mmCIF file of C-alpha atoms in Angstrom:
data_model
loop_
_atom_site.group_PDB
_atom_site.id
_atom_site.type_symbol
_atom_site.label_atom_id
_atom_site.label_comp_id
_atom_site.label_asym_id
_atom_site.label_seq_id
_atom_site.Cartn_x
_atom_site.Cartn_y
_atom_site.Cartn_z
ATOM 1 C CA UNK A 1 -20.045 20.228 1.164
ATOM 2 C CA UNK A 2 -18.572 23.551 0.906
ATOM 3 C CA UNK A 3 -17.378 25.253 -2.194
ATOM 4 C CA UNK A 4 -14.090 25.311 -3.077
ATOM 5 C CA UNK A 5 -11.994 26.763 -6.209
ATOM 6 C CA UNK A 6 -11.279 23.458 -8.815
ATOM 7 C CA UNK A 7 -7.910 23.796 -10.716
ATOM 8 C CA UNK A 8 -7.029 20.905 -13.311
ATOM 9 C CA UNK A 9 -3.538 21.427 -14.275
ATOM 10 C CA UNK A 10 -1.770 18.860 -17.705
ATOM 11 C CA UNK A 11 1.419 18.613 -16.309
ATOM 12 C CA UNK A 12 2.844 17.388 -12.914
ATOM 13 C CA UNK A 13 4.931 20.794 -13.397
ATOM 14 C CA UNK A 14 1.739 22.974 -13.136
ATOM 15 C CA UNK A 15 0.174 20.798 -10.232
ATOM 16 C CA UNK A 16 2.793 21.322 -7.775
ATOM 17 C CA UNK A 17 2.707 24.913 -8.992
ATOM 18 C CA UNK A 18 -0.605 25.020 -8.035
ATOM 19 C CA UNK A 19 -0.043 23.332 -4.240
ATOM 20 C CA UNK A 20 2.563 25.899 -3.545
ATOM 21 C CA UNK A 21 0.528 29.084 -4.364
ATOM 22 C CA UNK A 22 -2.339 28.279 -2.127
ATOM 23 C CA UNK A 23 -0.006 27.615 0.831
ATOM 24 C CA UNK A 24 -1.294 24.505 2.478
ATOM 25 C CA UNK A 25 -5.153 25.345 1.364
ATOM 26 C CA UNK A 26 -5.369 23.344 -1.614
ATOM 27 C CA UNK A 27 -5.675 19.410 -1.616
ATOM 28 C CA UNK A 28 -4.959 16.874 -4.551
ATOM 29 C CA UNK A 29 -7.725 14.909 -6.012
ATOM 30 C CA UNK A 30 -7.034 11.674 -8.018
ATOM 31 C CA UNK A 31 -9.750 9.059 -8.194
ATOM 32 C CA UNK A 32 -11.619 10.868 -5.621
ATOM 33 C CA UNK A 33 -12.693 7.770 -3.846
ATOM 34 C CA UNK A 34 -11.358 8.892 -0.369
ATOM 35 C CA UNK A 35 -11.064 12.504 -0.479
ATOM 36 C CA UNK A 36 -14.760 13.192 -1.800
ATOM 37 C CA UNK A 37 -16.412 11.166 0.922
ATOM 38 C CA UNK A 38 -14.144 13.151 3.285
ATOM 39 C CA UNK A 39 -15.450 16.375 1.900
ATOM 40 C CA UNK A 40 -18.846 15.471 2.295
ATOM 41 C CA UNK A 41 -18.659 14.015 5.877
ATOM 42 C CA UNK A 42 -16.382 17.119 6.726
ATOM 43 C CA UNK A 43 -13.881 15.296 8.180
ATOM 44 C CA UNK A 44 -11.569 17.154 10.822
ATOM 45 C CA UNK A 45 -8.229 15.412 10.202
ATOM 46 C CA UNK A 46 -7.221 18.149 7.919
ATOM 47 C CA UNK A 47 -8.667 22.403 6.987
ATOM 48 C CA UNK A 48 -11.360 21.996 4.494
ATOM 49 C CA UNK A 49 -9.499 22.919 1.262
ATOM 50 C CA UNK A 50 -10.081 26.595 -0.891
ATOM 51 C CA UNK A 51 -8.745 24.497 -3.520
ATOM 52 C CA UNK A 52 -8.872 21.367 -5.311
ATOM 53 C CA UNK A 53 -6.256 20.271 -7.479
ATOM 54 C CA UNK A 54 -7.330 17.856 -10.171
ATOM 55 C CA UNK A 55 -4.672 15.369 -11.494
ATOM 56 C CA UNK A 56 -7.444 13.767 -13.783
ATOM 57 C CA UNK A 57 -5.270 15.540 -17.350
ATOM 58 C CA UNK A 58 -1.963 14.522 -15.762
ATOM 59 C CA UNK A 59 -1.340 11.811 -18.385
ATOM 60 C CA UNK A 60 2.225 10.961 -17.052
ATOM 61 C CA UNK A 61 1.164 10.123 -13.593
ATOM 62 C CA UNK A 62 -0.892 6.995 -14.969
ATOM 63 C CA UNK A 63 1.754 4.554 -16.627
ATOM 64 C CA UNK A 64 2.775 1.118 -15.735
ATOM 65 C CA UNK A 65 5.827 0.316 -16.499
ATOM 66 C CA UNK A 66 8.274 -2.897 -16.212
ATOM 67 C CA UNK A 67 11.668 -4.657 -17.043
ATOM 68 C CA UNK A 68 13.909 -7.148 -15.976
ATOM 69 C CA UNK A 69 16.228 -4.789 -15.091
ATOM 70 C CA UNK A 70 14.524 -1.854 -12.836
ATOM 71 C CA UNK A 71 11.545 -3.663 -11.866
ATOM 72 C CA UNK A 72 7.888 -1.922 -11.808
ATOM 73 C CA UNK A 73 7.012 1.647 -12.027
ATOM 74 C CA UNK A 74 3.719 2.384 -11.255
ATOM 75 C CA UNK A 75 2.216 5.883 -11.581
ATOM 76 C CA UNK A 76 0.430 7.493 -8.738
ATOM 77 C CA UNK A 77 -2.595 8.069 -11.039
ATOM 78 C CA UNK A 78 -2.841 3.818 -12.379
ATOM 79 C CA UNK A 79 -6.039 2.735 -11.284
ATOM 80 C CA UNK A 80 -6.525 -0.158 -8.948
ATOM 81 C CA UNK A 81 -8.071 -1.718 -12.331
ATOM 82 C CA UNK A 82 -4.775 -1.141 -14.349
ATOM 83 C CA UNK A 83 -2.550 -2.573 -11.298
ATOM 84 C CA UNK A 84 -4.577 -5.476 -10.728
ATOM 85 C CA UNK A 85 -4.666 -6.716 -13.656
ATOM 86 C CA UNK A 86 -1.282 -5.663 -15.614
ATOM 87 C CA UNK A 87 0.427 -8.931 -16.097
ATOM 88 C CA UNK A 88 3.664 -7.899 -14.800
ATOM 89 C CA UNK A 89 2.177 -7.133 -11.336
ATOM 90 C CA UNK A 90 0.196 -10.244 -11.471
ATOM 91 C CA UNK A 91 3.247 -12.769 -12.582
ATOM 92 C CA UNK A 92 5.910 -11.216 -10.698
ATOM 93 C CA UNK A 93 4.173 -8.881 -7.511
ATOM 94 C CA UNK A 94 1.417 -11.426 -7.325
ATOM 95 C CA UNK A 95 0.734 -10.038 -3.652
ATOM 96 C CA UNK A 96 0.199 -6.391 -5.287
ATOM 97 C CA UNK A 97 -2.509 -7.952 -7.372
ATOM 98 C CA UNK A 98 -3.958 -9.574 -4.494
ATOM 99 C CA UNK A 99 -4.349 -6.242 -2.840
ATOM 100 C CA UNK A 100 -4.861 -3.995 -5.413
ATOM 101 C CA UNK A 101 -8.294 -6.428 -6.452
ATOM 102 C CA UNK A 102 -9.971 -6.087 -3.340
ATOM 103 C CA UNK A 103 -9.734 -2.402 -2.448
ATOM 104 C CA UNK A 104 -13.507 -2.335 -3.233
ATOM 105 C CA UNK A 105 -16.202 -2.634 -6.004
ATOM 106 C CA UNK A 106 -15.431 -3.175 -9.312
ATOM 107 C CA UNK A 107 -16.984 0.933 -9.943
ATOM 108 C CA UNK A 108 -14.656 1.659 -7.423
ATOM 109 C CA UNK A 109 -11.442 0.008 -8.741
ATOM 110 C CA UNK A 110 -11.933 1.579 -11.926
ATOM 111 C CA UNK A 111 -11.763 4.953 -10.154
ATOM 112 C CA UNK A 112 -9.269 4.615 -7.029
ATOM 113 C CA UNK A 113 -5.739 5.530 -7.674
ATOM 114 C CA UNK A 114 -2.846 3.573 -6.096
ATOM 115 C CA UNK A 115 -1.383 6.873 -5.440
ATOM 116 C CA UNK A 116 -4.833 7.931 -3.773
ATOM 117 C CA UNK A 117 -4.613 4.565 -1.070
ATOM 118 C CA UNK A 118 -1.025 5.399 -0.041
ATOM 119 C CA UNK A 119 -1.248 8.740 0.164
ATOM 120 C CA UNK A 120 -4.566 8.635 2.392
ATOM 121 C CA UNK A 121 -2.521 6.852 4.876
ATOM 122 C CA UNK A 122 -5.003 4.857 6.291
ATOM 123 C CA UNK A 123 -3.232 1.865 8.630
ATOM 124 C CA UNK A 124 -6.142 -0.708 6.635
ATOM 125 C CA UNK A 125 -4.830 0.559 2.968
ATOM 126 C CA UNK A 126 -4.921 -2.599 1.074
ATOM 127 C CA UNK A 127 -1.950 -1.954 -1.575
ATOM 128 C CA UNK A 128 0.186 -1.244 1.713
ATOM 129 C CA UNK A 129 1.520 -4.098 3.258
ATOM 130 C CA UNK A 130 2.160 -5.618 -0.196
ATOM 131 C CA UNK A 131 4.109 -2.527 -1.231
ATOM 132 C CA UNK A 132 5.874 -2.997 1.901
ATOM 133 C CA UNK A 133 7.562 -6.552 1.912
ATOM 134 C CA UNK A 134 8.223 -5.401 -2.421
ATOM 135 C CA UNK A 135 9.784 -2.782 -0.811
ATOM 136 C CA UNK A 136 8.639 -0.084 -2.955
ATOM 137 C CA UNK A 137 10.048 3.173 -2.719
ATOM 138 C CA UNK A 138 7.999 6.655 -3.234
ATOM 139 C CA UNK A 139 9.110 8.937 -5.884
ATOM 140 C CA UNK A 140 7.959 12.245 -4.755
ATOM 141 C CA UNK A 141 8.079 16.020 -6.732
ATOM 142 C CA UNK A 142 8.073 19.133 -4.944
ATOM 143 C CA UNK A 143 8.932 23.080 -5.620
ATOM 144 C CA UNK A 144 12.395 21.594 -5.237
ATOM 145 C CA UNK A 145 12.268 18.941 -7.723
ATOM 146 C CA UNK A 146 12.108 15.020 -6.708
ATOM 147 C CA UNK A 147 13.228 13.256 -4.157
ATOM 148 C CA UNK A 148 12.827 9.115 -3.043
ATOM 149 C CA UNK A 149 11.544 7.929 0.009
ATOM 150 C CA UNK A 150 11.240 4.208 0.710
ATOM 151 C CA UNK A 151 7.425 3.644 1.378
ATOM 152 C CA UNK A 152 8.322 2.510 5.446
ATOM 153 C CA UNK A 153 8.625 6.194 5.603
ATOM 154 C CA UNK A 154 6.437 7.368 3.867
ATOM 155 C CA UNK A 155 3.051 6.614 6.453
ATOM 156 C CA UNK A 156 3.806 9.032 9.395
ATOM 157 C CA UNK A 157 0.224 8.529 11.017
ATOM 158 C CA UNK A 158 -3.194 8.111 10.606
ATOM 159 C CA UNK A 159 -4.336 9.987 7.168
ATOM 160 C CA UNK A 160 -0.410 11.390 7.457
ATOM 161 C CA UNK A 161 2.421 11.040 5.713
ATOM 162 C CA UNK A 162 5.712 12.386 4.364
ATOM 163 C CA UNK A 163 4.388 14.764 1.508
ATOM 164 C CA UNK A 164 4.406 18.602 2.096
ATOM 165 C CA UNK A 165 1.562 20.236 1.369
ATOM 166 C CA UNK A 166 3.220 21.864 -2.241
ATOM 167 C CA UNK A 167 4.376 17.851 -3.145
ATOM 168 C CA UNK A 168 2.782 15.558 -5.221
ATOM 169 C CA UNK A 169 3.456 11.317 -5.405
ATOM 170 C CA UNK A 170 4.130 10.389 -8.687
ATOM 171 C CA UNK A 171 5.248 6.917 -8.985
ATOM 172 C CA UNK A 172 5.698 3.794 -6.719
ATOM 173 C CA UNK A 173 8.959 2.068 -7.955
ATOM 174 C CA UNK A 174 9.406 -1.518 -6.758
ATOM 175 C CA UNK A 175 12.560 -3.491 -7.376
ATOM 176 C CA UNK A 176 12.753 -6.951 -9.008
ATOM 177 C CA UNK A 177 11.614 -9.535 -6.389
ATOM 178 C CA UNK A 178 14.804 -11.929 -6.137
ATOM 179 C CA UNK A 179 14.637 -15.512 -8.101
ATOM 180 C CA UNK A 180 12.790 -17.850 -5.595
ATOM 181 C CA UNK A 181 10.621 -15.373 -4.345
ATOM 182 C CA UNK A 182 7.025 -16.215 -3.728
ATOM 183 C CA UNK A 183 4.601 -13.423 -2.191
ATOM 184 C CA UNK A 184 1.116 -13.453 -1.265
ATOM 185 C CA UNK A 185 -1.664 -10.860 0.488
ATOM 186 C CA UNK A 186 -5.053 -11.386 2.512
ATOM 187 C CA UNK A 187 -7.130 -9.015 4.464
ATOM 188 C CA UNK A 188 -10.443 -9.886 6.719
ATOM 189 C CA UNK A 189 -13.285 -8.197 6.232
ATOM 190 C CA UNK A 190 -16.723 -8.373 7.713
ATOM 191 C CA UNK A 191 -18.126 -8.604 3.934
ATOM 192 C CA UNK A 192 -16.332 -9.186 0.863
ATOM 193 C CA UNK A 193 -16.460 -5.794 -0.427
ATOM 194 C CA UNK A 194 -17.163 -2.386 0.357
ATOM 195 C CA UNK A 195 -15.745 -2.813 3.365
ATOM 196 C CA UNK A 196 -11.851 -1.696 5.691
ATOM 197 C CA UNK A 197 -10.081 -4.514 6.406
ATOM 198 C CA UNK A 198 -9.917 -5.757 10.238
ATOM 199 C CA UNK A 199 -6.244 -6.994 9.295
ATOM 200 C CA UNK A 200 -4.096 -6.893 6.520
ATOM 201 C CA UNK A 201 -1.210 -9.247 6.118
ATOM 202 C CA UNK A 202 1.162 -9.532 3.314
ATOM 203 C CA UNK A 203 4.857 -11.531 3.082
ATOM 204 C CA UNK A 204 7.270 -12.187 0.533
ATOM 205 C CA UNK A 205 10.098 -15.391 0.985
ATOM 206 C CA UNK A 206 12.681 -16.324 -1.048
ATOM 207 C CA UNK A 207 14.106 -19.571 -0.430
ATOM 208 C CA UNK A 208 16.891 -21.913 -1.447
ATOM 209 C CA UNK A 209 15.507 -25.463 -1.704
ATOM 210 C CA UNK A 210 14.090 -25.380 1.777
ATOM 211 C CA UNK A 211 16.132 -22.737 3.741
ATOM 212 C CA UNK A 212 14.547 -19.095 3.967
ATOM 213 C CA UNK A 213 16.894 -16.812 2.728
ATOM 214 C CA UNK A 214 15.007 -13.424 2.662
ATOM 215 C CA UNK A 215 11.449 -12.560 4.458
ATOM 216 C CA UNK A 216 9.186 -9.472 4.407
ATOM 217 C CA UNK A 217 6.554 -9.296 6.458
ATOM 218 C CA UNK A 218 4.208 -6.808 6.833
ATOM 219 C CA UNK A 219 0.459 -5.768 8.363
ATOM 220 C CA UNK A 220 -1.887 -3.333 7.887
ATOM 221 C CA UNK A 221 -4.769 -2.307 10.103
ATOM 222 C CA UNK A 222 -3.068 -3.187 13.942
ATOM 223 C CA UNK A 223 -0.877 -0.102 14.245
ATOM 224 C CA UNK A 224 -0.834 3.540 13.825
ATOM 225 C CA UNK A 225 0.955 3.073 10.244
ATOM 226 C CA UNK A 226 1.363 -0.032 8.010
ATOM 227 C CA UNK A 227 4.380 -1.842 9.004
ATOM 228 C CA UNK A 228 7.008 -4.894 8.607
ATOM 229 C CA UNK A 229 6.646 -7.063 11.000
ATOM 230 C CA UNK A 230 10.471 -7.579 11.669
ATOM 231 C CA UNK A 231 10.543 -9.918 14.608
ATOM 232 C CA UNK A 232 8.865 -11.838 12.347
ATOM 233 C CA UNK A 233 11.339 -11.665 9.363
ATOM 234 C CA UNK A 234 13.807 -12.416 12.036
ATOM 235 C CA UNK A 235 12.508 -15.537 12.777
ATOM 236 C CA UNK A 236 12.495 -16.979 9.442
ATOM 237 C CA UNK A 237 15.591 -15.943 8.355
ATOM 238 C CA UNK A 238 18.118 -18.774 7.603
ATOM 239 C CA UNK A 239 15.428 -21.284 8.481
ATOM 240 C CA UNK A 240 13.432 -23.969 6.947
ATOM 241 C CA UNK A 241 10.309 -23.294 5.501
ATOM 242 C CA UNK A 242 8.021 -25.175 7.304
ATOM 243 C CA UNK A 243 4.898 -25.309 8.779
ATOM 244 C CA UNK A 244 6.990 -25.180 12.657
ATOM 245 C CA UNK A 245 8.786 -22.396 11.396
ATOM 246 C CA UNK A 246 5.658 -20.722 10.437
ATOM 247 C CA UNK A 247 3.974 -20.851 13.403
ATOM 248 C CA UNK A 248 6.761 -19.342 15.389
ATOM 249 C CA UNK A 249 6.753 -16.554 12.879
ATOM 250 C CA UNK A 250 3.432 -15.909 13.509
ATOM 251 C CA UNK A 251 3.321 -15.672 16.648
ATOM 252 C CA UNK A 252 6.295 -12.996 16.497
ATOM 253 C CA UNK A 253 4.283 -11.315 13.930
ATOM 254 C CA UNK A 254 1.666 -10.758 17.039
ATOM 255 C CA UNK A 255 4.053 -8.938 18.952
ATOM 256 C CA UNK A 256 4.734 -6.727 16.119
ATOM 257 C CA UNK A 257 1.349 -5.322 15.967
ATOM 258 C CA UNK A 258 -0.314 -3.340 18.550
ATOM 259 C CA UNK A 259 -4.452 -3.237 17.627
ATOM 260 C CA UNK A 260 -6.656 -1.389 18.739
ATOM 261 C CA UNK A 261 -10.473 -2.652 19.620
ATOM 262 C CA UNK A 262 -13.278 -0.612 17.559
ATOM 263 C CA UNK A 263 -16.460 -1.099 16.273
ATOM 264 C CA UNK A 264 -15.243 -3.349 13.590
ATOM 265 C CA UNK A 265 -13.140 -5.533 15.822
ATOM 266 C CA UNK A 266 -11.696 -6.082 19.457
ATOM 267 C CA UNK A 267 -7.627 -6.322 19.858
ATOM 268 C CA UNK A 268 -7.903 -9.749 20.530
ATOM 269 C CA UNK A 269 -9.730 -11.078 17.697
ATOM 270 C CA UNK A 270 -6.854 -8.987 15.522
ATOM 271 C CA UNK A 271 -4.418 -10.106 17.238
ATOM 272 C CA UNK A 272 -5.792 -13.800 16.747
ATOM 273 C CA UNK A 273 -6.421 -12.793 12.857
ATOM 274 C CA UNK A 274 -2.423 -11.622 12.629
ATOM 275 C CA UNK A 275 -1.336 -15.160 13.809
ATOM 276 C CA UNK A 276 -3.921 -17.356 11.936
ATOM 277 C CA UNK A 277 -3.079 -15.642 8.689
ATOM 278 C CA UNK A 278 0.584 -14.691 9.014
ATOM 279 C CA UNK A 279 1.283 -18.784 9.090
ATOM 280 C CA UNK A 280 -1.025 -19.091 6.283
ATOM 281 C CA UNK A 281 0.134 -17.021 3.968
ATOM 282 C CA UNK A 282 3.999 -18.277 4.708
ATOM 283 C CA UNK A 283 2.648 -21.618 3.645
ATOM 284 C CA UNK A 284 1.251 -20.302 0.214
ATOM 285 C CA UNK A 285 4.494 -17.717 -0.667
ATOM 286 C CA UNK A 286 6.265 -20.556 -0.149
ATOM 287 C CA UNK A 287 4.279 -22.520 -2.572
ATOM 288 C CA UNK A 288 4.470 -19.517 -4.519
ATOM 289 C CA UNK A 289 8.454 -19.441 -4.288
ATOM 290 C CA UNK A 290 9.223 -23.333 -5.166
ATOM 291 C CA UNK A 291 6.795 -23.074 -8.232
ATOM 292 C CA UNK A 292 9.089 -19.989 -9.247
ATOM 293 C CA UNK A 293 12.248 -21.705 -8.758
#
């Protein structure tokens, strides 16, 4: 590891302060779960950094916040601890919780940011395909002040997204799931933990007795980016939740994605995985969304 200048600014002010007077050299560090292990291996994807910009004193990037009226507001700093287990995610984002408790160890959850997984933009990030079908929007500050982004635009690539280099995430805002909503997330991994997920698939239906009014669909780790699966969504809309329905679903979801064969996997096995677990996990938000009713 090289060595590098360490700043740890209070404020979210003085951070992005920071950012814009070293001029693309300086990098953010939250939990440090991603970025440190990048320093160490010296990974290429981006200029080793002059400058590391602690947001570990930035108190007001780490609340959790909700009501029946806006939703959830989660800070970029909450821990994958704090998410996972705030009862507001886990009563009414239940597929938030779901992802949010298996990013890794428990050491590790107690450490990794939910700011720190979106913003490392990798297409396995657990918290991404549930923040996805929530359709959570990022709140982002810059030099210029803030600005919103919803979070479908916020991947751009591999470890790339929407942020300049003198911005800062601060919050994930997610909107009230509609009444009759249920929501649910699995990944595959090789182990149970301490491991990237081979896929990721989260959805989110609300229904009216039987009849689908709304689906979200999305998948992680069988594209470029995170992503809704929206021939999927389009073939549950207006139908009957069922376990015919399901399957077709799935197998649109399929088409969505486009995998890629690597060590952990081939594109065929993920491309089984999407199906399998796309009509699964319809079956159980649906569950999810009569017992809400």
């Amino acid at each position: 590891m090289r060595t590098f200048e360490y700043k740890a600014p209070e404020t979210i002010d003085e951070a992005v302060s920071l950012l814009k007077e070293a001029g693309g050299s300086a990098r953010p560090l939250a939990g440090g779960t991603d970025l440190v292990v990048q320093l160490k291996e010296r990974a290429t994807r981006f200029p080793y950094p002059a400058t590391i910009v602690s947001l570990d004193r930035v108190s007001e990037l780490r609340g959790i916040d909700f009501s029946e009226t806006d939703g959830l507001r989660l800070g970029a700093g909450a821990t994958m601890t704090d998410v996972a287990g705030h009862p507001a995610v886990r009563e009414r984002y239940a597929a938030l919780a779901q992802g949010a408790g298996v990013v890794g160890s428990l050491q590790t959850m107690n450490m990794a940011t939910i700011g720190g997984n979106v913003c490392n933009a990798a297409p396995s990030a657990d918290t991404a395909p549930p923040l996805l079908v929530y359709e959570a929007e990022a709140v982002i500050v810059g030099p210029n002040g803030r600005r919103t982004l919803p979070i479908a635009e916020f991947f751009r690539g591999p470890g790339e997204t929407a942020l300049a280099s003198d911005e800062l995430l601060a919050e994930l805002r997610l909107p009230l799931p509609p009444s009759g909503t249920g929501a649910a997330f699995q990944r595959n991994t090789p182990r149970k933990q301490m491991d990237i997920a081979v896929v990721g698939v989260a959805v989110a239906l609300t229904l009216s007795g039987d009849t689908i009014e709304r689906a979200r669909v999305a998948l992680g780790a069988v594209a470029p980016t995170p992503l809704r699966a929206t021939a999927a969504e389009a073939a549950l809309q207006g139908q009957t939740a069922n376990e015919e329905t399901f399957a077709k679903a799935a197998a649109a979801a399929v088409q969505d994605s486009s995998p890629i064969s690597d060590l952990r996997a081939s594109a065929e096995f993920r491309r089984h995985l999407v199906k399998v677990m796309t009509a699964r996990l319809l079956a159980e938000a649906a569950n999810r969304a009569k017992g809400s009713s």
